[in-house]
Coordinates of C-alpha atoms and ligand atoms in Angstrom, one line a residue:
M1246 CA 117.2 87.5 74.0
V1247 CA 114.1 89.7 75.3
S1248 CA 113.4 87.6 78.3
K1249 CA 108.7 86.6 79.0
R1250 CA 106.9 88.5 80.2
Q1251 CA 105.8 86.8 83.9
F1252 CA 102.1 87.2 84.9
K1253 CA 100.6 86.1 87.6
A1254 CA 97.1 87.8 87.3
E1255 CA 94.8 86.4 89.3
R1256 CA 92.9 88.8 89.3
I1257 CA 92.6 91.2 86.5
V1258 CA 90.5 94.1 85.0
V1259 CA 90.1 94.0 80.9
K1260 CA 88.8 97.3 79.6
V1261 CA 87.6 97.7 76.3
G1262 CA 87.1 100.9 74.2
T1263 CA 84.2 101.7 72.2
S1264 CA 86.5 101.1 69.2
T1265 CA 86.5 97.6 69.7
L1266 CA 83.5 97.2 69.8
V1267 CA 81.5 99.1 66.6
H1268 CA 82.6 99.9 63.8
E1269 CA 83.9 102.3 62.4
N1270 CA 80.1 103.3 60.3
G1271 CA 78.4 102.4 63.8
K1272 CA 77.9 98.9 63.4
L1273 CA 78.3 96.5 66.0
N1274 CA 82.0 95.0 65.4
L1275 CA 80.1 91.5 66.4
K1276 CA 83.8 89.0 66.2
A1277 CA 85.8 91.7 68.5
L1278 CA 82.6 91.3 71.1
D1279 CA 81.7 87.7 71.0
Q1280 CA 86.1 86.4 71.7
L1281 CA 85.5 88.6 74.7
C1282 CA 82.7 87.7 75.7
Y1283 CA 84.8 83.5 75.3
T1284 CA 88.3 84.9 76.1
L1285 CA 87.1 86.3 79.5
T1286 CA 84.7 83.6 80.5
G1287 CA 88.0 80.6 79.6
L1288 CA 90.0 83.2 82.1
V1289 CA 87.3 82.7 84.7
N1290 CA 86.9 78.8 83.8
E1291 CA 90.6 78.9 84.5
G1292 CA 89.9 80.4 88.0
R1293 CA 91.2 83.8 87.6
E1294 CA 88.8 87.1 88.5
V1295 CA 87.7 89.2 85.9
V1296 CA 86.6 92.6 86.0
L1297 CA 85.4 94.1 82.6
V1298 CA 85.3 97.7 82.6
S1299 CA 82.9 98.2 79.1
S1300 CA 82.3 101.8 77.2
G1301 CA 80.8 101.8 73.9
A1302 CA 77.2 102.5 74.8
I1303 CA 77.1 105.4 73.7
G1304 CA 78.1 103.7 69.6
V1305 CA 75.9 101.0 70.8
G1306 CA 72.6 104.0 71.0
M1307 CA 74.0 105.7 67.8
G1308 CA 73.9 102.8 66.2
R1309 CA 70.8 101.5 67.2
V1310 CA 68.6 105.4 66.6
G1311 CA 70.9 105.6 63.8
L1312 CA 73.0 108.6 64.4
H1313 CA 76.4 108.7 62.8
E1314 CA 78.2 111.7 64.4
R1315 CA 78.3 111.9 68.0
P1316 CA 75.7 114.4 68.9
Q1317 CA 77.4 117.6 71.2
A1318 CA 74.4 118.2 73.6
I1319 CA 75.7 116.4 76.2
S1320 CA 71.8 115.4 77.3
A1321 CA 71.8 114.4 73.8
Q1322 CA 74.7 112.3 74.5
Q1323 CA 73.2 110.4 77.8
A1324 CA 70.4 109.3 76.6
L1325 CA 72.2 107.4 74.0
A1326 CA 74.1 106.5 76.5
A1327 CA 71.0 105.3 78.0
I1328 CA 69.5 103.3 75.0
G1329 CA 73.1 102.3 75.0
Q1330 CA 73.7 100.5 77.6
S1331 CA 70.6 98.3 78.2
G1332 CA 71.2 97.2 74.8
L1333 CA 75.5 96.3 75.5
M1334 CA 74.4 94.6 78.5
A1335 CA 71.3 92.3 76.2
L1336 CA 74.1 91.4 73.6
Y1337 CA 77.1 91.1 77.0
Q1338 CA 74.0 88.9 79.1
Q1339 CA 73.2 86.3 75.6
R1340 CA 77.1 86.2 75.0
F1341 CA 78.5 85.4 77.8
T1342 CA 74.6 82.8 79.1
L1343 CA 76.3 81.2 75.8
Y1344 CA 79.1 81.0 78.0
G1345 CA 77.2 79.3 81.4
Q1346 CA 78.7 83.0 82.2
R1347 CA 77.5 85.1 84.5
I1348 CA 78.4 88.9 84.7
A1349 CA 76.3 91.8 86.8
Q1350 CA 76.3 95.7 85.7
V1351 CA 77.7 98.2 87.8
L1352 CA 77.6 101.3 86.9
L1353 CA 80.0 104.0 88.6
T1354 CA 81.0 108.0 89.1
H1355 CA 83.9 109.6 90.3
D1356 CA 82.0 110.8 93.3
V1357 CA 81.0 107.3 94.2
L1358 CA 84.8 106.2 94.2
A1359 CA 85.7 109.4 96.1
Y1360 CA 84.2 108.9 99.3
P1361 CA 85.2 106.3 101.8
T1362 CA 81.0 105.1 102.1
S1363 CA 80.5 104.0 98.8
R1364 CA 84.1 103.0 98.1
Q1365 CA 83.5 100.7 100.4
N1366 CA 80.3 99.8 99.4
T1367 CA 81.4 99.4 96.1
L1368 CA 84.7 97.3 97.0
N1369 CA 82.0 95.1 99.2
S1370 CA 80.3 93.9 96.3
L1371 CA 82.6 93.8 93.9
E1372 CA 84.7 91.4 95.6
R1373 CA 81.8 89.5 96.6
L1374 CA 80.4 88.9 93.2
L1375 CA 84.0 88.2 92.3
Q1376 CA 83.9 85.2 94.6
W1377 CA 81.2 84.5 93.2
G1378 CA 82.9 83.8 89.8
V1379 CA 80.6 86.2 88.5
I1380 CA 81.9 89.2 85.9
P1381 CA 81.2 93.1 87.1
I1382 CA 80.9 94.7 83.5
V1383 CA 81.8 98.3 84.9
N1384 CA 80.8 101.6 83.0
E1385 CA 80.2 104.9 84.1
N1386 CA 76.9 105.7 85.0
D1387 CA 76.2 108.3 82.5
V1388 CA 73.2 109.9 82.6
V1389 CA 74.2 111.2 85.5
A1390 CA 77.6 111.7 85.9
V1391 CA 79.0 115.1 83.0
D1392 CA 82.2 114.9 83.6
E1393 CA 83.3 112.7 81.4
L1394 CA 80.4 113.2 79.1
D1395 CA 82.2 117.2 78.1
H1396 CA 85.4 115.9 77.9
K1397 CA 86.4 118.6 79.9
T1398 CA 87.3 117.0 82.4
K1399 CA 89.2 113.6 81.8
F1400 CA 88.7 112.2 85.2
G1401 CA 85.5 110.4 84.2
D1402 CA 86.6 108.2 80.7
N1403 CA 86.2 104.9 80.7
D1404 CA 90.2 104.3 80.7
Q1405 CA 90.8 106.1 84.1
L1406 CA 87.9 104.8 85.6
S1407 CA 89.5 101.8 84.9
A1408 CA 92.3 102.0 86.2
S1409 CA 90.2 103.3 89.7
V1410 CA 88.7 100.0 89.6
A1411 CA 91.6 98.4 89.0
S1412 CA 93.0 100.4 92.4
L1413 CA 89.8 99.4 93.5
V1414 CA 89.9 95.4 93.5
D1415 CA 93.6 95.7 93.9
A1416 CA 93.9 94.0 90.3
E1417 CA 97.8 93.6 89.3
L1418 CA 97.1 93.5 85.8
L1419 CA 94.8 96.2 83.7
I1420 CA 95.1 95.0 80.0
M1421 CA 93.1 98.4 78.3
L1422 CA 91.9 97.3 74.1
S1423 CA 92.1 99.2 72.0
D1424 CA 92.1 100.3 68.3
I1425 CA 96.0 100.4 67.8
D1426 CA 98.5 98.0 68.4
G1427 CA 100.2 99.6 71.3
F1428 CA 102.1 102.8 73.0
Y1429 CA 104.1 104.6 69.9
D1430 CA 106.3 106.9 70.1
K1431 CA 103.8 109.4 68.1
N1432 CA 100.6 108.8 66.4
P1433 CA 100.8 106.1 64.5
R1434 CA 97.6 107.0 62.6
K1435 CA 99.9 110.0 61.1
F1436 CA 103.4 109.0 61.1
T1437 CA 104.1 106.2 59.3
D1438 CA 107.6 105.6 60.3
A1439 CA 105.9 105.5 64.6
K1440 CA 107.3 103.1 66.3
L1441 CA 105.1 100.8 68.9
Y1442 CA 107.1 100.7 71.9
Q1443 CA 107.5 97.2 74.1
R1444 CA 108.4 98.5 77.6
I1445 CA 107.5 101.9 79.2
R1446 CA 109.2 102.5 82.8
A1447 CA 108.4 105.7 83.9
I1448 CA 105.4 108.4 82.1
D1449 CA 107.7 111.2 81.2
E1450 CA 107.1 114.3 79.7
K1451 CA 108.8 112.7 76.0
I1452 CA 105.8 109.8 76.5
L1453 CA 102.7 112.6 77.9
E1454 CA 103.6 114.5 74.6
A1455 CA 104.0 111.0 71.9
G1456 CA 100.5 110.4 73.1
G1457 CA 98.7 114.4 72.8
G1458 CA 95.3 114.6 70.4
Q1459 CA 92.2 112.6 71.0
G1460 CA 91.4 109.0 68.5
T1461 CA 88.9 107.8 66.7
K1462 CA 85.5 109.0 66.5
F1463 CA 83.5 106.9 68.8
G1464 CA 86.3 106.5 71.3
T1465 CA 87.2 109.8 73.2
G1466 CA 90.0 109.6 74.8
G1467 CA 92.5 108.9 72.4
M1468 CA 95.7 108.0 74.0
A1469 CA 96.3 110.4 76.4
T1470 CA 94.1 109.7 78.7
K1471 CA 95.4 106.6 78.6
L1472 CA 98.9 108.0 79.9
K1473 CA 97.2 108.5 82.7
A1474 CA 95.7 105.2 83.3
A1475 CA 98.9 103.8 83.0
Q1476 CA 100.7 106.0 85.3
R1477 CA 98.1 105.3 87.9
M1478 CA 99.0 102.0 87.5
L1479 CA 102.7 102.7 87.8
A1480 CA 102.8 104.5 90.6
E1481 CA 100.3 101.9 92.8
D1482 CA 103.2 99.4 91.7
R1483 CA 100.5 97.4 88.8
M1484 CA 101.1 96.6 85.3
M1485 CA 98.7 97.5 82.9
L1486 CA 99.2 96.4 79.3
L1487 CA 97.5 98.4 76.0
A1488 CA 96.7 96.2 73.3
N1489 CA 95.0 96.0 70.5
G1490 CA 91.6 94.7 70.6
K1491 CA 90.2 93.8 66.9
E1492 CA 90.6 90.2 68.1
P1493 CA 90.7 90.2 72.1
M1494 CA 91.5 86.6 72.4
I1495 CA 95.1 88.4 72.1
I1496 CA 94.4 88.7 75.5
D1497 CA 95.6 84.7 76.3
E1498 CA 98.1 86.2 74.6
L1499 CA 99.2 89.0 76.5
L1500 CA 98.7 86.4 79.8
A1501 CA 101.1 84.0 78.4
G1502 CA 103.5 86.9 78.3
E1503 CA 103.8 87.2 75.1
P1504 CA 105.7 90.3 74.0
L1505 CA 102.9 92.0 72.3
G1506 CA 101.6 95.5 72.3
T1507 CA 102.7 98.1 75.0
L1508 CA 103.8 97.2 79.1
F1509 CA 103.8 99.3 81.4
A1510 CA 105.0 98.4 84.4
K1511 CA 108.5 99.8 86.6
Ligands
LIG2704 N1 101.4 107.9 70.5 C1 100.8 106.9 70.4 N2 100.7 105.9 69.8 C2 99.2 104.9 69.5 N3 98.1 106.0 69.3 C3 98.4 107.0 69.3 C4 99.5 107.6 70.2 N4 98.8 109.0 69.8 C5 97.7 109.1 69.3 N5 96.6 108.2 69.4 C6 95.5 107.3 68.9 O1 95.1 107.4 69.7 C7 93.8 106.3 69.5 C8 93.4 105.4 70.9 O2 92.4 106.3 71.8 P1 90.7 105.8 71.2 O3 89.9 106.2 69.8 O4 90.1 106.9 72.4 O5 90.6 104.4 71.8 P2 89.8 103.6 72.6 O6 88.6 103.9 71.3 O7 90.2 102.5 72.1 O8 89.2 104.4 74.2 C9 94.6 105.2 68.1 O9 93.2 105.0 67.5 C10 95.2 106.7 67.9 O10 94.8 107.4 66.9
LIG2705 N1 80.8 105.5 79.4 C1 80.3 105.8 78.1 C2 82.0 105.9 77.3 C3 83.1 106.5 77.1 C4 84.7 105.5 77.5 O1 85.6 105.8 77.8 O2 84.9 105.6 75.7 P1 86.1 105.2 75.5 O3 87.3 106.2 74.5 O4 85.0 104.4 73.9 O5 86.4 104.2 76.2 C5 79.9 104.9 76.7 O6 79.8 103.7 77.4 O7 79.8 104.9 75.5

């Protein structure tokens, strides 16, 4: 018999990718957005502390401008992020307000977390927000950060940003919602016989190889950046759950210990 997973998870970081929030045709996935806001509010009402790391600024911006392909130029991506980020927050504000949940926008860059003073200040703000029962919604400050948008250095992507945030706020668990059921031994979009890993205790060469390559049209990182995030979580004795975000209510099942998605834990 497979024993149930157990999480105390009083403080949780949840990361949602663009592919969860925006359909392939560029339209908003309202069902996912609504479920996400409802579910996260439920967690706060239970007494948990929740930080949401949300991508989607560029995806929402593309929808607003009517673009179907992500532009190559960094300035265009940054402009789209600026358009989309305010749109994204307006959507979150509207839905969370419906459930009586307060939110806050937190835009971070790599250097903010790298310098001790700004890191500490960020932590102080986050701690205060959590203490007040607010859900901080974190994204990269895309307008000033280029390390993410050119896709050359992968640090800045939100998969790793979410691991940095989990580390900053000392969260036991990072729930990463993506467009796929979890981590497979090979890319299931290419291989129909790919097998889902239920648990990964360490990330070795074989695992890294299985996760190689880019992801979807709107998303950026693919599995490689999720594995790096998982690597960091494992190194710090935290846990990461990778699961499908098409029904964000899955978070409740995950926290109840249901064997869904892939658990990265020692
Ligand atoms: N071994 C693997 N297991 C699962 N997905 C994989 C694997 N290798 C590559 N992928 C790809 O990674 C994608 C998820 O990454 P991405 O598109 O960046 O998502 P998100 O927008 O949620 O960050 C999957 O849809 C799949 O195409
Ligand atoms: N900061 C960018 C997203 C970058 C990113 O990591 O995207 P994704 O691979 O969808 O999580 C945005 O909000 O569009």
